[in-house]
Short mmCIF file of C-alpha atoms in Angstrom, two decimals:
data_model
loop_
_atom_site.label_atom_id
_atom_site.label_comp_id
_atom_site.label_asym_id
_atom_site.label_seq_id
_atom_site.Cartn_x
_atom_site.Cartn_y
_atom_site.Cartn_z
CA MET A 1 -246.63 -80.78 -220.57
CA THR A 2 -245.81 -80.76 -224.24
CA GLU A 3 -248.62 -81.15 -226.78
CA LYS A 4 -247.51 -84.77 -227.32
CA GLU A 5 -247.61 -85.46 -223.55
CA GLU A 6 -251.05 -83.84 -223.30
CA LYS A 7 -252.33 -86.09 -226.09
CA LYS A 8 -250.90 -89.19 -224.36
CA PHE A 9 -252.49 -88.13 -221.07
CA ILE A 10 -255.93 -87.58 -222.63
CA GLU A 11 -255.70 -90.94 -224.45
CA GLU A 12 -254.81 -92.67 -221.17
CA CYS A 13 -257.72 -91.01 -219.36
CA ARG A 14 -260.18 -91.95 -222.11
CA SER A 15 -258.92 -95.53 -222.29
CA TRP A 16 -260.76 -96.05 -218.99
CA LEU A 17 -264.16 -94.95 -220.39
CA GLY A 18 -266.77 -97.64 -219.81
CA THR A 19 -265.11 -98.86 -216.60
CA GLY A 20 -267.81 -99.19 -213.94
CA TRP A 21 -267.63 -97.79 -210.41
CA MET A 22 -266.84 -99.71 -207.24
CA HIS A 23 -265.42 -98.37 -203.97
CA ALA A 24 -261.69 -98.98 -203.42
CA VAL A 25 -261.17 -100.98 -206.64
CA CYS A 26 -258.82 -100.27 -209.56
CA VAL A 27 -259.32 -102.68 -212.48
CA LYS A 28 -259.36 -100.91 -215.84
CA GLY A 29 -262.33 -102.10 -217.89
CA PHE A 30 -264.08 -103.57 -214.83
CA ARG A 31 -264.47 -101.27 -211.80
CA VAL A 32 -262.73 -98.23 -210.29
CA ASP A 33 -263.64 -95.46 -207.83
CA CYS A 34 -262.66 -91.81 -208.29
CA VAL A 35 -259.49 -92.01 -206.18
CA HIS A 36 -258.22 -95.22 -207.76
CA TYR A 37 -258.99 -93.87 -211.24
CA ILE A 38 -256.68 -90.92 -210.56
CA ILE A 39 -254.05 -93.30 -209.17
CA GLY A 40 -254.34 -95.67 -212.14
CA VAL A 41 -253.87 -92.89 -214.70
CA ALA A 42 -251.01 -91.29 -212.71
CA LYS A 43 -249.21 -94.65 -212.44
CA ASN A 44 -249.63 -95.34 -216.15
CA MET A 45 -248.25 -91.87 -216.93
CA GLY A 46 -245.24 -92.46 -214.66
CA TRP A 47 -246.18 -89.61 -212.33
CA ILE A 48 -246.36 -91.68 -209.12
CA PRO A 49 -244.63 -94.94 -208.08
CA VAL A 50 -246.28 -98.05 -209.50
CA ASP A 51 -246.38 -99.58 -206.01
CA TYR A 52 -248.27 -96.63 -204.47
CA GLU A 53 -251.50 -97.56 -202.69
CA PRO A 54 -253.69 -95.19 -200.67
CA GLU A 55 -254.56 -95.93 -197.07
CA PRO A 56 -257.91 -97.76 -196.80
CA TYR A 57 -260.87 -95.39 -196.44
CA PRO A 58 -264.58 -95.92 -195.78
CA HIS A 59 -267.04 -95.05 -198.54
CA ASP A 60 -268.67 -92.28 -196.47
CA TRP A 61 -265.54 -90.73 -194.91
CA ALA A 62 -266.32 -87.18 -196.22
CA LEU A 63 -269.65 -87.04 -194.40
CA HIS A 64 -268.04 -87.20 -190.97
CA GLN A 65 -265.04 -84.85 -191.06
CA THR A 66 -264.14 -81.38 -192.26
CA GLU A 67 -260.49 -82.15 -192.96
CA SER A 68 -260.00 -83.78 -196.36
CA ARG A 69 -258.00 -87.00 -196.22
CA LEU A 70 -257.81 -86.77 -200.00
CA VAL A 71 -256.20 -83.30 -200.02
CA ASN A 72 -253.77 -84.32 -197.27
CA GLU A 73 -252.66 -87.37 -199.26
CA LEU A 74 -252.34 -85.40 -202.51
CA HIS A 75 -249.95 -82.94 -200.90
CA LYS A 76 -247.30 -85.70 -201.10
CA TYR A 77 -247.31 -85.43 -204.90
CA CYS A 78 -249.16 -82.22 -205.77
CA GLN A 79 -249.31 -78.51 -205.15
CA LEU A 80 -252.29 -76.18 -205.04
CA VAL A 81 -253.00 -74.15 -208.19
CA LYS A 82 -255.34 -71.20 -208.63
CA ILE A 83 -258.47 -72.19 -210.55
CA GLU A 84 -257.81 -69.56 -213.18
CA ASN A 85 -254.44 -71.25 -213.94
CA ILE A 86 -255.90 -74.73 -214.54
CA LYS A 87 -254.13 -76.79 -217.22
CA ILE A 88 -254.61 -80.14 -218.89
CA GLY A 89 -253.61 -82.87 -216.43
CA ASP A 90 -254.52 -80.94 -213.29
CA LEU A 91 -256.69 -82.48 -210.60
CA ILE A 92 -260.04 -81.01 -209.71
CA LEU A 93 -261.25 -81.74 -206.17
CA TYR A 94 -264.94 -81.24 -205.56
CA LYS A 95 -266.51 -80.58 -202.18
CA PHE A 96 -269.21 -83.10 -201.33
CA GLY A 97 -270.21 -83.64 -197.74
CA LYS A 98 -268.07 -81.61 -195.36
CA CYS A 99 -264.83 -81.52 -197.35
CA ASN A 100 -263.19 -81.98 -200.75
CA SER A 101 -263.88 -85.64 -201.39
CA HIS A 102 -264.38 -86.23 -205.12
CA ILE A 103 -261.67 -85.93 -207.75
CA ALA A 104 -261.41 -85.65 -211.53
CA TRP A 105 -258.76 -85.00 -214.19
CA TYR A 106 -258.93 -81.79 -216.22
CA LEU A 107 -258.84 -82.47 -219.98
CA GLY A 108 -258.87 -78.89 -221.23
CA GLU A 109 -261.54 -76.81 -222.97
CA GLY A 110 -263.87 -77.02 -219.98
CA LYS A 111 -263.95 -80.83 -219.93
CA ALA A 112 -263.01 -83.23 -217.17
CA ILE A 113 -263.13 -86.98 -216.58
CA HIS A 114 -263.83 -88.95 -213.41
CA SER A 115 -265.34 -92.13 -212.02
CA ALA A 116 -268.77 -91.54 -210.53
CA GLU A 117 -270.91 -93.94 -208.53
CA ASP A 118 -273.84 -93.88 -210.94
CA THR A 119 -271.93 -93.85 -214.25
CA GLY A 120 -268.41 -95.18 -213.77
CA VAL A 121 -265.71 -93.41 -215.77
CA GLU A 122 -267.21 -90.60 -217.82
CA GLU A 123 -266.18 -87.36 -219.45
CA PHE A 124 -268.20 -84.27 -218.58
CA ASN A 125 -268.43 -80.51 -219.14
CA MET A 126 -267.54 -78.56 -216.04
CA GLN A 127 -269.72 -75.77 -214.71
CA THR A 128 -267.67 -72.64 -214.03
CA GLU A 129 -269.86 -71.58 -211.11
CA MET A 130 -269.41 -74.94 -209.44
CA LEU A 131 -265.68 -74.76 -210.01
CA ALA A 132 -265.35 -71.41 -208.26
CA GLU A 133 -267.47 -72.28 -205.25
CA ARG A 134 -266.89 -75.92 -204.47
CA THR A 135 -263.49 -76.95 -205.79
CA ILE A 136 -259.75 -76.70 -205.47
CA VAL A 137 -257.20 -77.49 -208.15
CA MET A 138 -253.89 -79.34 -207.66
CA ARG A 139 -251.01 -80.09 -210.04
CA MET A 140 -248.59 -83.02 -209.90
CA ARG A 141 -245.11 -81.76 -208.97
CA ASN A 142 -243.10 -84.11 -211.16
CA LYS A 143 -244.73 -83.24 -214.47
CA LYS A 144 -244.14 -80.10 -216.49
#
């Protein structure tokens, strides 16, 4: 991404701050879960089709399987990236339960943004140790 595109991306991500959390909902300023937050930003950036909708999923799906439905779905639009090559706009997938089941956007300078059950959309500082042990990174194919 160019510097201008990075700025637009970060502004879009932060425009969701204050949006509460609710499973399987995507209403900016009201409620959104982690998956739908990623989808909402990606649609607004023009990175995925505006009519894209994920398959329905139960709230606790990651507790009962080792294969990540999230990673499988992301392979349609993304490719794996080594953690040491992370860039602004990359996706960070965290392992909770038995598989990678939580997702955030990377904002650069060790910061990320996600929608969490207890806080809604929030920006946070990543922990390098946690990154190395419990995460994978993916990059959208159709962005630079």
